[in-house]
mmCIF file of C-alpha atoms (C1' of nucleotides) in Angstrom:
data_model
loop_
_atom_site.group_PDB
_atom_site.id
_atom_site.type_symbol
_atom_site.label_atom_id
_atom_site.label_comp_id
_atom_site.label_asym_id
_atom_site.label_seq_id
_atom_site.Cartn_x
_atom_site.Cartn_y
_atom_site.Cartn_z
ATOM 1 C CA MET O 105 -1.423 -2.331 -18.612
ATOM 2 C CA TYR O 106 -0.294 -5.866 -18.395
ATOM 3 C CA ILE O 107 -1.434 -9.411 -17.969
ATOM 4 C CA SER O 108 -1.314 -10.511 -14.362
ATOM 5 C CA THR O 109 0.586 -13.490 -13.101
ATOM 6 C CA LYS O 110 -2.768 -14.775 -11.991
ATOM 7 C CA THR O 111 -3.768 -15.193 -15.609
ATOM 8 C CA GLY O 112 -0.333 -16.599 -16.324
ATOM 9 C CA TYR O 113 -0.700 -19.220 -13.630
ATOM 10 C CA ALA O 114 -4.173 -20.153 -14.756
ATOM 11 C CA LEU O 115 -3.016 -20.492 -18.321
ATOM 12 C CA ARG O 116 -0.089 -22.691 -17.371
ATOM 13 C CA ALA O 117 -2.368 -24.834 -15.278
ATOM 14 C CA LEU O 118 -4.951 -25.265 -18.001
ATOM 15 C CA VAL O 119 -2.285 -26.122 -20.521
ATOM 16 C CA GLU O 120 -1.147 -28.803 -18.134
ATOM 17 C CA LEU O 121 -4.687 -30.161 -17.942
ATOM 18 C CA ALA O 122 -4.913 -30.038 -21.699
ATOM 19 C CA LEU O 123 -1.784 -32.128 -21.966
ATOM 20 C CA ALA O 124 -3.032 -34.651 -19.434
ATOM 21 C CA GLY O 125 -5.376 -37.451 -20.380
ATOM 22 C CA GLU O 126 -9.007 -36.861 -21.205
ATOM 23 C CA ASN O 127 -10.459 -38.816 -18.357
ATOM 24 C CA GLU O 128 -7.732 -38.796 -15.811
ATOM 25 C CA PRO O 129 -8.167 -35.960 -13.404
ATOM 26 C CA LEU O 130 -5.018 -34.094 -12.499
ATOM 27 C CA SER O 131 -4.690 -33.213 -8.856
ATOM 28 C CA LEU O 132 -3.562 -29.825 -7.717
ATOM 29 C CA THR O 133 -0.802 -31.407 -5.677
ATOM 30 C CA GLU O 134 0.595 -32.871 -8.860
ATOM 31 C CA LEU O 135 -0.015 -29.711 -10.833
ATOM 32 C CA ALA O 136 1.609 -27.482 -8.250
ATOM 33 C CA GLN O 137 4.678 -29.665 -8.319
ATOM 34 C CA ARG O 138 4.963 -29.790 -12.089
ATOM 35 C CA GLN O 139 4.568 -26.056 -12.487
ATOM 36 C CA GLN O 140 6.266 -25.013 -9.281
ATOM 37 C CA LEU O 141 3.255 -22.979 -8.351
ATOM 38 C CA PRO O 142 2.062 -22.357 -4.795
ATOM 39 C CA PHE O 143 -0.508 -25.034 -4.094
ATOM 40 C CA LYS O 144 -2.824 -22.949 -1.974
ATOM 41 C CA TYR O 145 -2.854 -20.184 -4.515
ATOM 42 C CA LEU O 146 -3.762 -22.678 -7.206
ATOM 43 C CA GLU O 147 -6.665 -23.908 -5.131
ATOM 44 C CA GLN O 148 -8.102 -20.433 -5.154
ATOM 45 C CA LEU O 149 -7.615 -20.034 -8.865
ATOM 46 C CA PHE O 150 -9.297 -23.330 -9.527
ATOM 47 C CA ARG O 151 -12.272 -22.410 -7.498
ATOM 48 C CA LYS O 152 -12.737 -19.517 -9.876
ATOM 49 C CA LEU O 153 -12.049 -21.628 -12.915
ATOM 50 C CA LYS O 154 -14.659 -24.095 -11.765
ATOM 51 C CA LYS O 155 -17.183 -21.373 -11.101
ATOM 52 C CA ALA O 156 -16.600 -20.184 -14.643
ATOM 53 C CA GLU O 157 -17.169 -23.729 -15.841
ATOM 54 C CA LEU O 158 -13.801 -24.098 -17.458
ATOM 55 C CA VAL O 159 -12.925 -27.140 -15.382
ATOM 56 C CA LEU O 160 -14.701 -29.999 -13.636
ATOM 57 C CA SER O 161 -13.588 -31.596 -10.430
ATOM 58 C CA ARG O 162 -13.576 -35.019 -8.889
ATOM 59 C CA LYS O 163 -13.291 -35.191 -5.187
ATOM 60 C CA GLY O 164 -11.573 -37.705 -3.005
ATOM 61 C CA SER O 165 -8.658 -39.963 -3.521
ATOM 62 C CA ARG O 166 -7.497 -40.119 -7.132
ATOM 63 C CA GLY O 167 -9.534 -37.007 -7.716
ATOM 64 C CA GLY O 168 -8.486 -33.770 -9.353
ATOM 65 C CA TYR O 169 -9.491 -31.501 -12.186
ATOM 66 C CA LEU O 170 -10.402 -31.959 -15.821
ATOM 67 C CA LEU O 171 -11.111 -29.503 -18.597
ATOM 68 C CA ALA O 172 -14.822 -28.909 -18.798
ATOM 69 C CA ARG O 173 -14.734 -28.157 -22.508
ATOM 70 C CA LYS O 174 -12.657 -28.947 -25.530
ATOM 71 C CA LYS O 175 -9.376 -27.088 -25.792
ATOM 72 C CA ALA O 176 -10.623 -25.208 -28.808
ATOM 73 C CA GLU O 177 -13.593 -23.934 -26.837
ATOM 74 C CA ILE O 178 -11.558 -22.248 -24.132
ATOM 75 C CA SER O 179 -10.140 -18.834 -24.952
ATOM 76 C CA MET O 180 -7.729 -16.583 -23.141
ATOM 77 C CA GLN O 181 -10.644 -14.246 -22.712
ATOM 78 C CA ASP O 182 -12.495 -16.954 -20.838
ATOM 79 C CA ILE O 183 -9.531 -17.517 -18.587
ATOM 80 C CA MET O 184 -9.009 -13.856 -17.872
ATOM 81 C CA ASN O 185 -12.681 -13.359 -17.169
ATOM 82 C CA ALA O 186 -12.679 -16.272 -14.787
ATOM 83 C CA VAL O 187 -9.613 -15.360 -12.874
ATOM 84 C CA GLU O 188 -9.179 -11.616 -13.005
ATOM 85 C CA ASP O 189 -11.172 -9.611 -10.530
ATOM 86 C CA SER O 190 -12.080 -6.555 -12.541
ATOM 87 C CA GLN O 191 -13.910 -7.671 -15.614
ATOM 88 C CA GLN O 192 -13.176 -4.505 -17.511
ATOM 89 C CA TYR O 193 -10.231 -3.614 -19.644
ATOM 90 C CA SER O 194 -10.626 0.028 -19.017
ATOM 91 C CA TYR O 195 -12.722 2.098 -16.784
ATOM 92 C CA CYS O 196 -13.914 5.617 -16.998
ATOM 93 C CA SER O 197 -13.130 7.526 -13.864
ATOM 94 C CA ILE O 198 -16.474 9.097 -14.383
ATOM 95 C CA ASP O 199 -17.375 9.497 -10.777
ATOM 96 C CA LYS O 200 -14.557 11.950 -10.314
ATOM 97 C CA PHE O 201 -15.935 14.318 -12.880
ATOM 98 C CA ASP O 202 -18.893 16.554 -12.560
ATOM 99 C CA ASP O 203 -21.824 16.447 -14.885
ATOM 100 C CA ASP O 204 -20.579 19.268 -17.022
ATOM 101 C CA TYR O 205 -17.732 17.154 -18.132
ATOM 102 C CA CYS O 206 -18.740 13.543 -18.216
ATOM 103 C CA GLN O 207 -22.367 12.624 -18.567
ATOM 104 C CA GLY O 208 -22.771 8.904 -18.333
ATOM 105 C CA SER O 209 -23.028 7.151 -21.656
ATOM 106 C CA GLY O 210 -22.785 10.491 -23.421
ATOM 107 C CA CYS O 211 -19.173 10.864 -22.330
ATOM 108 C CA GLY O 212 -16.769 10.692 -25.226
ATOM 109 C CA PHE O 213 -14.048 9.036 -23.299
ATOM 110 C CA ARG O 214 -16.359 6.403 -22.038
ATOM 111 C CA SER O 215 -17.254 5.406 -25.544
ATOM 112 C CA LEU O 216 -13.574 5.265 -26.372
ATOM 113 C CA TRP O 217 -12.986 2.922 -23.435
ATOM 114 C CA ASP O 218 -15.928 0.872 -24.532
ATOM 115 C CA ARG O 219 -14.567 0.522 -28.015
ATOM 116 C CA ILE O 220 -11.167 -0.511 -26.730
ATOM 117 C CA GLY O 221 -12.743 -2.977 -24.339
ATOM 118 C CA THR O 222 -14.708 -4.564 -27.138
ATOM 119 C CA ASP O 223 -11.684 -4.777 -29.391
ATOM 120 C CA LEU O 224 -9.497 -6.381 -26.763
ATOM 121 C CA GLU O 225 -12.192 -8.797 -25.767
ATOM 122 C CA HIS O 226 -12.465 -9.824 -29.367
ATOM 123 C CA TYR O 227 -8.731 -10.212 -29.624
ATOM 124 C CA PHE O 228 -8.362 -12.436 -26.584
ATOM 125 C CA SER O 229 -11.404 -14.455 -27.503
ATOM 126 C CA GLY O 230 -9.509 -15.395 -30.632
ATOM 127 C CA ILE O 231 -6.700 -17.105 -28.762
ATOM 128 C CA SER O 232 -7.771 -20.598 -27.794
ATOM 129 C CA LEU O 233 -6.164 -23.065 -25.478
ATOM 130 C CA SER O 234 -5.686 -25.492 -28.326
ATOM 131 C CA GLU O 235 -3.838 -22.886 -30.348
ATOM 132 C CA ILE O 236 -1.572 -22.199 -27.406
ATOM 133 C CA VAL O 237 -0.880 -25.859 -26.863
ATOM 134 C CA ASN O 238 -0.166 -26.401 -30.539
ATOM 135 C CA LYS O 239 1.881 -23.362 -31.336
ATOM 136 C CA TYR O 240 3.614 -22.513 -28.146
ATOM 137 C CA VAL O 241 4.032 -25.566 -25.971
ATOM 138 C CA MET Q 37 -5.862 -6.288 -17.272
ATOM 139 C CA TYR Q 38 -7.010 -2.789 -17.587
ATOM 140 C CA ILE Q 39 -5.983 0.699 -18.544
ATOM 141 C CA SER Q 40 -4.848 2.717 -15.567
ATOM 142 C CA THR Q 41 -6.310 6.026 -14.551
ATOM 143 C CA LYS Q 42 -2.844 7.375 -15.129
ATOM 144 C CA THR Q 43 -3.245 6.760 -18.832
ATOM 145 C CA GLY Q 44 -6.762 8.091 -18.618
ATOM 146 C CA TYR Q 45 -5.605 11.315 -17.030
ATOM 147 C CA ALA Q 46 -2.808 11.757 -19.532
ATOM 148 C CA LEU Q 47 -5.196 11.186 -22.390
ATOM 149 C CA ARG Q 48 -7.700 13.687 -21.081
ATOM 150 C CA ALA Q 49 -4.953 16.198 -20.586
ATOM 151 C CA LEU Q 50 -3.531 15.770 -24.061
ATOM 152 C CA VAL Q 51 -6.967 16.058 -25.586
ATOM 153 C CA GLU Q 52 -7.317 19.334 -23.738
ATOM 154 C CA LEU Q 53 -4.023 20.524 -25.198
ATOM 155 C CA ALA Q 54 -5.133 19.417 -28.618
ATOM 156 C CA LEU Q 55 -8.271 21.485 -28.271
ATOM 157 C CA ALA Q 56 -6.334 24.527 -27.102
ATOM 158 C CA GLY Q 57 -4.653 26.912 -29.505
ATOM 159 C CA GLU Q 58 -1.545 25.962 -31.405
ATOM 160 C CA ASN Q 59 0.742 28.507 -29.889
ATOM 161 C CA GLU Q 60 -0.887 29.277 -26.620
ATOM 162 C CA PRO Q 61 0.524 27.131 -23.889
ATOM 163 C CA LEU Q 62 -1.986 25.727 -21.458
ATOM 164 C CA SER Q 63 -0.951 25.846 -17.849
ATOM 165 C CA LEU Q 64 -1.408 22.926 -15.527
ATOM 166 C CA THR Q 65 -3.320 25.121 -13.125
ATOM 167 C CA GLU Q 66 -5.846 25.742 -15.848
ATOM 168 C CA LEU Q 67 -5.825 22.153 -17.012
ATOM 169 C CA ALA Q 68 -6.283 20.770 -13.533
ATOM 170 C CA GLN Q 69 -9.286 23.011 -13.057
ATOM 171 C CA ARG Q 70 -10.901 22.141 -16.349
ATOM 172 C CA GLN Q 71 -10.486 18.439 -15.881
ATOM 173 C CA GLN Q 72 -10.851 18.345 -12.131
ATOM 174 C CA LEU Q 73 -7.594 16.478 -11.844
ATOM 175 C CA PRO Q 74 -5.162 16.759 -8.935
ATOM 176 C CA PHE Q 75 -2.662 19.411 -9.921
ATOM 177 C CA LYS Q 76 0.370 17.857 -8.311
ATOM 178 C CA TYR Q 77 -0.365 14.535 -9.902
ATOM 179 C CA LEU Q 78 -0.627 16.187 -13.292
ATOM 180 C CA GLU Q 79 2.750 17.778 -12.793
ATOM 181 C CA GLN Q 80 4.285 14.352 -12.445
ATOM 182 C CA LEU Q 81 2.499 13.018 -15.468
ATOM 183 C CA PHE Q 82 3.628 15.952 -17.552
ATOM 184 C CA ARG Q 83 7.197 15.485 -16.550
ATOM 185 C CA LYS Q 84 6.936 12.028 -18.085
ATOM 186 C CA LEU Q 85 5.089 13.294 -21.121
ATOM 187 C CA LYS Q 86 7.804 15.831 -21.670
ATOM 188 C CA LYS Q 87 10.555 13.284 -21.261
ATOM 189 C CA ALA Q 88 8.796 11.228 -23.908
ATOM 190 C CA GLU Q 89 8.712 14.306 -26.115
ATOM 191 C CA LEU Q 90 4.973 14.362 -26.447
ATOM 192 C CA VAL Q 91 4.726 17.901 -25.076
ATOM 193 C CA LEU Q 92 6.832 21.049 -24.900
ATOM 194 C CA SER Q 93 6.863 23.464 -22.049
ATOM 195 C CA ARG Q 94 7.180 27.181 -21.572
ATOM 196 C CA LYS Q 95 8.245 28.304 -18.183
ATOM 197 C CA GLY Q 96 7.313 31.375 -16.246
ATOM 198 C CA SER Q 97 4.285 33.580 -16.262
ATOM 199 C CA ARG Q 98 1.875 32.794 -19.081
ATOM 200 C CA GLY Q 99 3.756 29.561 -19.539
ATOM 201 C CA GLY Q 100 2.386 26.064 -19.798
ATOM 202 C CA TYR Q 101 2.415 23.107 -22.131
ATOM 203 C CA LEU Q 102 1.957 22.553 -25.852
ATOM 204 C CA LEU Q 103 1.761 19.419 -27.928
ATOM 205 C CA ALA Q 104 5.187 18.608 -29.297
ATOM 206 C CA ARG Q 105 3.812 16.908 -32.387
ATOM 207 C CA LYS Q 106 0.764 16.967 -34.543
ATOM 208 C CA LYS Q 107 -2.290 15.260 -33.090
ATOM 209 C CA ALA Q 108 -2.107 12.580 -35.738
ATOM 210 C CA GLU Q 109 1.433 11.747 -34.703
ATOM 211 C CA ILE Q 110 0.600 10.927 -31.124
ATOM 212 C CA SER Q 111 -0.834 7.502 -30.430
ATOM 213 C CA MET Q 112 -2.318 5.917 -27.356
ATOM 214 C CA GLN Q 113 0.667 3.639 -27.388
ATOM 215 C CA ASP Q 114 2.926 6.662 -27.094
ATOM 216 C CA ILE Q 115 0.953 7.938 -24.179
ATOM 217 C CA MET Q 116 0.913 4.630 -22.386
ATOM 218 C CA ASN Q 117 4.617 4.172 -22.938
ATOM 219 C CA ALA Q 118 5.312 7.607 -21.583
ATOM 220 C CA VAL Q 119 3.179 7.389 -18.523
ATOM 221 C CA GLU Q 120 2.917 3.777 -17.484
ATOM 222 C CA ASP Q 121 5.755 2.386 -15.454
ATOM 223 C CA SER Q 122 6.040 -1.124 -16.762
ATOM 224 C CA GLN Q 123 6.580 -0.980 -20.481
ATOM 225 C CA GLN Q 124 5.364 -4.494 -21.023
ATOM 226 C CA TYR Q 125 1.896 -5.761 -21.644
ATOM 227 C CA SER Q 126 2.680 -9.117 -20.241
ATOM 228 C CA TYR Q 127 5.545 -10.644 -18.438
ATOM 229 C CA CYS Q 128 6.757 -14.128 -18.125
ATOM 230 C CA SER Q 129 7.216 -15.101 -14.531
ATOM 231 C CA ILE Q 130 10.249 -16.914 -15.758
ATOM 232 C CA ASP Q 131 12.386 -16.351 -12.708
ATOM 233 C CA LYS Q 132 10.062 -18.479 -10.654
ATOM 234 C CA PHE Q 133 10.596 -21.505 -12.822
ATOM 235 C CA ASP Q 134 13.628 -23.647 -13.007
ATOM 236 C CA ASP Q 135 15.525 -24.258 -16.184
ATOM 237 C CA ASP Q 136 13.784 -27.509 -16.882
ATOM 238 C CA TYR Q 137 10.608 -25.686 -17.406
ATOM 239 C CA CYS Q 138 11.270 -22.291 -18.841
ATOM 240 C CA GLN Q 139 14.460 -21.639 -20.700
ATOM 241 C CA GLY Q 140 14.711 -18.017 -21.646
ATOM 242 C CA SER Q 141 13.632 -17.261 -25.168
ATOM 243 C CA GLY Q 142 12.977 -20.940 -25.728
ATOM 244 C CA CYS Q 143 10.043 -20.840 -23.360
ATOM 245 C CA GLY Q 144 6.748 -21.335 -25.146
ATOM 246 C CA PHE Q 145 4.813 -19.092 -22.864
ATOM 247 C CA ARG Q 146 7.289 -16.353 -23.284
ATOM 248 C CA SER Q 147 6.820 -16.354 -27.007
ATOM 249 C CA LEU Q 148 3.098 -16.255 -26.467
ATOM 250 C CA TRP Q 149 3.474 -13.200 -24.271
ATOM 251 C CA ASP Q 150 5.727 -11.648 -26.849
ATOM 252 C CA ARG Q 151 3.196 -12.181 -29.578
ATOM 253 C CA ILE Q 152 0.437 -10.672 -27.484
ATOM 254 C CA GLY Q 153 2.630 -7.725 -26.576
ATOM 255 C CA THR Q 154 3.390 -7.042 -30.204
ATOM 256 C CA ASP Q 155 -0.243 -7.294 -31.195
ATOM 257 C CA LEU Q 156 -1.435 -4.954 -28.496
ATOM 258 C CA GLU Q 157 1.313 -2.488 -29.220
ATOM 259 C CA HIS Q 158 0.227 -2.474 -32.808
ATOM 260 C CA TYR Q 159 -3.368 -1.977 -31.811
ATOM 261 C CA PHE Q 160 -2.743 0.977 -29.547
ATOM 262 C CA SER Q 161 -0.343 2.537 -31.999
ATOM 263 C CA GLY Q 162 -3.264 2.713 -34.380
ATOM 264 C CA ILE Q 163 -5.311 4.978 -32.152
ATOM 265 C CA SER Q 164 -4.160 8.550 -32.598
ATOM 266 C CA LEU Q 165 -4.952 11.618 -30.601
ATOM 267 C CA SER Q 166 -6.542 13.232 -33.634
ATOM 268 C CA GLU Q 167 -8.838 10.267 -34.078
ATOM 269 C CA ILE Q 168 -9.870 10.491 -30.468
ATOM 270 C CA VAL Q 169 -10.515 14.205 -30.709
ATOM 271 C CA ASN Q 170 -12.518 13.788 -33.884
ATOM 272 C CA LYS Q 171 -14.541 10.738 -33.053
ATOM 273 C CA TYR Q 172 -14.987 10.859 -29.357
ATOM 274 C CA VAL Q 173 -14.778 14.393 -28.063
ATOM 275 C "C1'" DC N 142 10.598 42.363 -8.634
ATOM 276 C "C1'" DA N 143 6.609 39.890 -7.933
ATOM 277 C "C1'" DA N 144 3.571 36.761 -9.745
ATOM 278 C "C1'" DT N 145 3.208 32.660 -12.283
ATOM 279 C "C1'" DC N 146 4.726 28.761 -14.022
ATOM 280 C "C1'" DT N 147 7.613 24.550 -14.735
ATOM 281 C "C1'" DC N 148 10.746 21.432 -12.517
ATOM 282 C "C1'" DC N 149 12.438 18.098 -9.009
ATOM 283 C "C1'" DT N 150 12.557 14.916 -4.993
ATOM 284 C "C1'" DA N 151 10.672 12.621 -1.456
ATOM 285 C "C1'" DC N 152 6.885 11.173 1.098
ATOM 286 C "C1'" DT N 153 2.177 9.028 2.441
ATOM 287 C "C1'" DA N 154 -2.124 6.712 1.587
ATOM 288 C "C1'" DA N 155 -4.948 3.565 -0.779
ATOM 289 C "C1'" DT N 156 -5.752 -0.255 -3.493
ATOM 290 C "C1'" DT N 157 -4.778 -4.512 -5.565
ATOM 291 C "C1'" DA N 158 -2.270 -8.695 -6.143
ATOM 292 C "C1'" DA N 159 0.105 -12.526 -4.257
ATOM 293 C "C1'" DG N 160 0.620 -15.814 -1.053
ATOM 294 C "C1'" DT N 161 -0.452 -18.397 3.711
ATOM 295 C "C1'" DA N 162 -2.984 -20.774 7.215
ATOM 296 C "C1'" DT N 163 -6.558 -23.554 9.026
ATOM 297 C "C1'" DG N 164 -10.109 -26.248 8.777
ATOM 298 C "C1'" DT N 165 -14.292 -28.943 6.574
ATOM 299 C "C1'" DT N 166 -16.342 -32.183 3.340
ATOM 300 C "C1'" DA N 167 -16.482 -35.814 -0.017
ATOM 301 C "C1'" DT N 168 -14.597 -39.994 -2.257
ATOM 302 C "C1'" DT N 169 -11.804 -43.882 -3.138
ATOM 303 C "C1'" DG N 170 -9.085 -47.918 -2.237
ATOM 304 C "C1'" DA N 171 -7.046 -51.033 0.937
ATOM 305 C "C1'" DT Z 13 -14.980 -49.139 7.634
ATOM 306 C "C1'" DC Z 14 -11.365 -46.259 8.055
ATOM 307 C "C1'" DA Z 15 -7.477 -43.826 6.608
ATOM 308 C "C1'" DA Z 16 -5.546 -41.355 2.998
ATOM 309 C "C1'" DT Z 17 -6.353 -38.090 -0.489
ATOM 310 C "C1'" DA Z 18 -8.017 -34.264 -2.594
ATOM 311 C "C1'" DA Z 19 -11.548 -30.702 -3.406
ATOM 312 C "C1'" DC Z 20 -14.024 -26.875 -1.014
ATOM 313 C "C1'" DA Z 21 -14.288 -22.675 1.813
ATOM 314 C "C1'" DT Z 22 -12.959 -18.598 4.478
ATOM 315 C "C1'" DA Z 23 -10.056 -15.558 6.535
ATOM 316 C "C1'" DC Z 24 -5.774 -13.522 7.036
ATOM 317 C "C1'" DT Z 25 -0.918 -11.547 5.975
ATOM 318 C "C1'" DT Z 26 2.461 -9.695 3.134
ATOM 319 C "C1'" DA Z 27 4.229 -7.495 -0.922
ATOM 320 C "C1'" DA Z 28 3.863 -4.509 -4.688
ATOM 321 C "C1'" DT Z 29 1.884 -1.044 -7.319
ATOM 322 C "C1'" DT Z 30 -0.787 3.003 -8.029
ATOM 323 C "C1'" DA Z 31 -2.604 7.268 -6.685
ATOM 324 C "C1'" DG Z 32 -2.086 11.319 -4.504
ATOM 325 C "C1'" DT Z 33 0.560 15.028 -1.317
ATOM 326 C "C1'" DA Z 34 3.987 18.281 0.177
ATOM 327 C "C1'" DG Z 35 7.550 21.635 -0.125
ATOM 328 C "C1'" DG Z 36 10.678 23.992 -2.334
ATOM 329 C "C1'" DA Z 37 14.118 25.400 -6.320
ATOM 330 C "C1'" DG Z 38 14.592 27.478 -10.868
ATOM 331 C "C1'" DA Z 39 12.846 30.126 -14.944
ATOM 332 C "C1'" DT Z 40 10.281 33.772 -17.338
ATOM 333 C "C1'" DT Z 41 7.082 37.346 -18.267
ATOM 334 C "C1'" DG Z 42 4.414 41.678 -17.386
#
DNA sequence: CAATCTCCTACTAATTAAGTATGTTATTGA
DNA sequence: TCAATAACATACTTAATTAGTAGGAGATTG
């Protein structure tokens, strides 16, 4: 169980946006250079970030990306949700078990996973981009 | 970020041991049947669980596995540590960045990852096998 | 001594993550 | 108005990790 580099990249990138000016879009070319991240990979991440409405874009020359919300309104949970493929923290391998053992929502393990999922979601929702920028960067 | 089936399997298996008698070892053959888990895969998991001193084994006929500690003394963190390959919750992709950006322990992101790792470790250490057995099974 | 187990190593298969390649569309500034 | 710039989109390749298999050696009990 670990945080993917995908989330790491996204976080770095958003921190960079947070540090940039409010109204000056930062281009991915620039961003990729500053963070030494693969440009084409970033493009993909940003498509997801945009879909999740964490960033806005401006096309064309002098275009780029901007944060769509205030730093304080973007949490690590948001970022992970946007970028990570599986939305769940844990999954019950329910389909491998027959009905005697694991019966949908009645399954004990499933409710354990659910609890853990909720707890972790709560935890990561509590870490905002502004906190990261202030404390760690 | 999610909990692997490996951890799920191990948890299920240990719960099964917890439910079994104190001094009657449970064989993997039996366990695999009860939980519908692949026997050979379980063997590997149990080798790790034994190495981590979470279980004891008795060889030979009528042999099997027993919990090495009281249920309350085994946490999800223990299980994950034992079974999961990477011991870290998060890793800094430090080696991809040059020294200008990320300088070992001085790197802001790294300390963020460290904080998260510590927090999660603490969280999972707080979930014991006995709690799981009591509340969820 | 035979059945039943753990123990050990080395594969293979499947899935996911990471990264590349190629091209299209929109916007700005010269 | 056109050329440069940068987002948008899709499809593909490679690398890494996870899940699962296979076969046999070494103990122990009835």
